[in-house]
Amino acid sequence: MIAIFGITMGYFISKTLYFNIVMLNTDSRINYFDNTMTYSATETPYSDTLMLNFGSGINHFDSTITYSATEMPYFDTIILNFDSTINHFDRSIKHFDNTIIYVGNRLRYIDSQVSDFSLVGERISLYDRQKPAFYSTNTPKLTADDR
């Protein structure tokens, strides 16, 4: 069991990056995940992928991911993959073209600064920047009691 899991990553690349993947993979249950990642490049990367993969439940996931580049990347993706329940998910994505979130079970609470993203596994989309308002074809809108 991992009580506190903190990672800070910083990248500065002065030459063209053809392929860049950052992947974190753990099979243990995480009670608190505090993650800060910053990526910057002075030239266009052809591929930039950040993948976080967890095999079990997350009680609190607090992530801030910042991406900056002087040119538009061809492919810029963040992938968050959880196989089990997330009770609290705090997230701020500063600049990503594509965000893919997959949760195999249930997501109870999201607080996000991202205006629009899709939860692939349960087809939930979040459209409100300020509060966790949910829209889904197969999942009811969360209320204060659900949190």
Short mmCIF file of C-alpha atoms in Angstrom, two decimals:
data_model
loop_
_atom_site.label_atom_id
_atom_site.label_comp_id
_atom_site.label_asym_id
_atom_site.label_seq_id
_atom_site.Cartn_x
_atom_site.Cartn_y
_atom_site.Cartn_z
CA MET A 1 0.00 0.00 0.00
CA ILE A 2 1.36 3.37 -0.97
CA ALA A 3 0.44 6.15 1.43
CA ILE A 4 2.09 9.08 -0.36
CA PHE A 5 3.32 8.99 -3.93
CA GLY A 6 4.89 12.22 -5.19
CA ILE A 7 6.64 12.82 -8.48
CA THR A 8 8.06 15.97 -9.99
CA MET A 9 9.33 15.92 -13.56
CA GLY A 10 10.84 18.73 -15.58
CA TYR A 11 11.91 18.63 -19.20
CA PHE A 12 13.67 21.17 -21.36
CA ILE A 13 14.72 20.05 -24.83
CA SER A 14 16.58 22.34 -27.19
CA LYS A 15 16.42 20.06 -30.23
CA THR A 16 13.52 18.52 -32.10
CA LEU A 17 11.98 15.66 -30.17
CA TYR A 18 10.79 12.83 -32.39
CA PHE A 19 9.26 10.65 -29.73
CA ASN A 20 8.73 11.23 -26.04
CA ILE A 21 6.77 9.08 -23.60
CA VAL A 22 6.48 9.50 -19.86
CA MET A 23 4.82 6.51 -18.22
CA LEU A 24 4.08 5.79 -14.57
CA ASN A 25 2.83 2.31 -13.77
CA THR A 26 1.88 0.89 -10.38
CA ASP A 27 -0.25 -2.06 -9.32
CA SER A 28 -0.69 -0.98 -5.70
CA ARG A 29 -3.53 0.91 -4.11
CA ILE A 30 -2.80 4.61 -3.70
CA ASN A 31 -4.32 6.66 -0.91
CA TYR A 32 -2.82 9.97 -1.98
CA PHE A 33 -1.16 10.76 -5.30
CA ASP A 34 0.39 14.23 -5.67
CA ASN A 35 1.90 14.70 -9.10
CA THR A 36 3.44 17.73 -10.83
CA MET A 37 4.81 17.46 -14.36
CA THR A 38 6.23 20.20 -16.55
CA TYR A 39 7.28 19.74 -20.15
CA SER A 40 8.78 22.36 -22.45
CA ALA A 41 10.44 22.20 -25.86
CA THR A 42 11.85 24.83 -28.18
CA GLU A 43 11.03 22.84 -31.30
CA THR A 44 8.04 20.83 -32.41
CA PRO A 45 7.89 17.29 -31.05
CA TYR A 46 6.41 14.67 -33.35
CA SER A 47 4.93 12.73 -30.48
CA ASP A 48 4.43 13.65 -26.85
CA THR A 49 2.53 11.21 -24.68
CA LEU A 50 2.07 11.12 -20.94
CA MET A 51 0.57 7.90 -19.61
CA LEU A 52 -0.40 7.20 -16.01
CA ASN A 53 -1.54 3.66 -15.36
CA PHE A 54 -2.82 2.37 -12.02
CA GLY A 55 -4.09 -1.13 -11.40
CA SER A 56 -6.15 -0.41 -8.30
CA GLY A 57 -8.19 2.19 -6.46
CA ILE A 58 -7.29 5.83 -5.93
CA ASN A 59 -8.61 7.67 -2.88
CA HIS A 60 -7.18 11.06 -3.75
CA PHE A 61 -5.47 11.98 -7.03
CA ASP A 62 -4.10 15.54 -7.22
CA SER A 63 -2.32 16.24 -10.49
CA THR A 64 -1.01 19.37 -12.17
CA ILE A 65 0.39 18.93 -15.66
CA THR A 66 1.83 21.84 -17.62
CA TYR A 67 2.89 21.68 -21.26
CA SER A 68 4.46 24.50 -23.23
CA ALA A 69 6.08 24.62 -26.64
CA THR A 70 7.07 27.31 -29.12
CA GLU A 71 5.48 25.35 -31.96
CA MET A 72 2.37 23.23 -32.23
CA PRO A 73 3.11 19.55 -31.66
CA TYR A 74 1.88 16.98 -34.16
CA PHE A 75 0.64 14.67 -31.44
CA ASP A 76 0.09 15.65 -27.84
CA THR A 77 -1.78 13.24 -25.59
CA ILE A 78 -2.24 12.58 -21.93
CA ILE A 79 -3.63 9.18 -20.99
CA LEU A 80 -4.84 8.39 -17.47
CA ASN A 81 -5.84 4.77 -17.01
CA PHE A 82 -7.37 3.44 -13.79
CA ASP A 83 -8.74 -0.07 -13.43
CA SER A 84 -10.77 0.63 -10.30
CA THR A 85 -12.63 3.29 -8.35
CA ILE A 86 -11.49 6.90 -7.91
CA ASN A 87 -13.04 8.68 -4.94
CA HIS A 88 -11.54 12.11 -5.46
CA PHE A 89 -9.82 13.39 -8.60
CA ASP A 90 -8.33 16.92 -8.60
CA ARG A 91 -6.78 17.85 -11.90
CA SER A 92 -5.38 20.84 -13.78
CA ILE A 93 -4.19 20.44 -17.37
CA LYS A 94 -2.67 23.64 -18.67
CA HIS A 95 -2.18 22.86 -22.35
CA PHE A 96 -2.97 19.51 -23.91
CA ASP A 97 -4.55 18.86 -27.28
CA ASN A 98 -5.98 15.47 -26.38
CA THR A 99 -6.96 14.02 -23.03
CA ILE A 100 -8.05 10.41 -22.62
CA ILE A 101 -9.25 9.17 -19.25
CA TYR A 102 -10.32 5.58 -18.72
CA VAL A 103 -11.76 4.23 -15.51
CA GLY A 104 -12.83 0.60 -15.39
CA ASN A 105 -15.20 1.02 -12.45
CA ARG A 106 -16.77 4.10 -10.87
CA LEU A 107 -15.64 7.71 -10.66
CA ARG A 108 -17.25 9.51 -7.73
CA TYR A 109 -15.89 13.04 -7.82
CA ILE A 110 -13.99 15.23 -10.30
CA ASP A 111 -12.73 18.77 -9.89
CA SER A 112 -11.05 19.89 -13.08
CA GLN A 113 -9.98 23.02 -14.91
CA VAL A 114 -10.32 21.26 -18.24
CA SER A 115 -13.39 22.46 -20.11
CA ASP A 116 -14.11 19.28 -22.05
CA PHE A 117 -12.82 15.76 -21.72
CA SER A 118 -14.25 12.29 -22.16
CA LEU A 119 -14.15 9.34 -19.83
CA VAL A 120 -13.75 6.58 -22.37
CA GLY A 121 -14.82 3.63 -20.23
CA GLU A 122 -18.08 5.11 -18.93
CA ARG A 123 -18.60 7.83 -21.57
CA ILE A 124 -18.78 10.71 -19.15
CA SER A 125 -17.97 14.22 -20.35
CA LEU A 126 -17.24 17.22 -18.19
CA TYR A 127 -18.14 20.62 -19.63
CA ASP A 128 -18.02 22.95 -16.63
CA ARG A 129 -14.66 24.49 -15.73
CA GLN A 130 -15.68 25.61 -12.24
CA LYS A 131 -17.66 22.77 -10.72
CA PRO A 132 -17.88 19.03 -11.33
CA ALA A 133 -20.97 18.90 -13.54
CA PHE A 134 -21.40 15.59 -15.32
CA TYR A 135 -23.20 14.62 -18.47
CA SER A 136 -23.51 11.01 -19.52
CA THR A 137 -25.81 8.76 -21.47
CA ASN A 138 -25.55 5.93 -18.96
CA THR A 139 -24.54 7.52 -15.65
CA PRO A 140 -26.75 9.88 -13.59
CA LYS A 141 -25.56 13.37 -12.74
CA LEU A 142 -23.72 13.39 -9.42
CA THR A 143 -25.24 15.27 -6.50
CA ALA A 144 -23.72 16.57 -3.28
CA ASP A 145 -24.82 13.36 -1.55
CA ASP A 146 -22.76 11.27 -3.96
CA ARG A 147 -19.59 13.13 -3.01
#
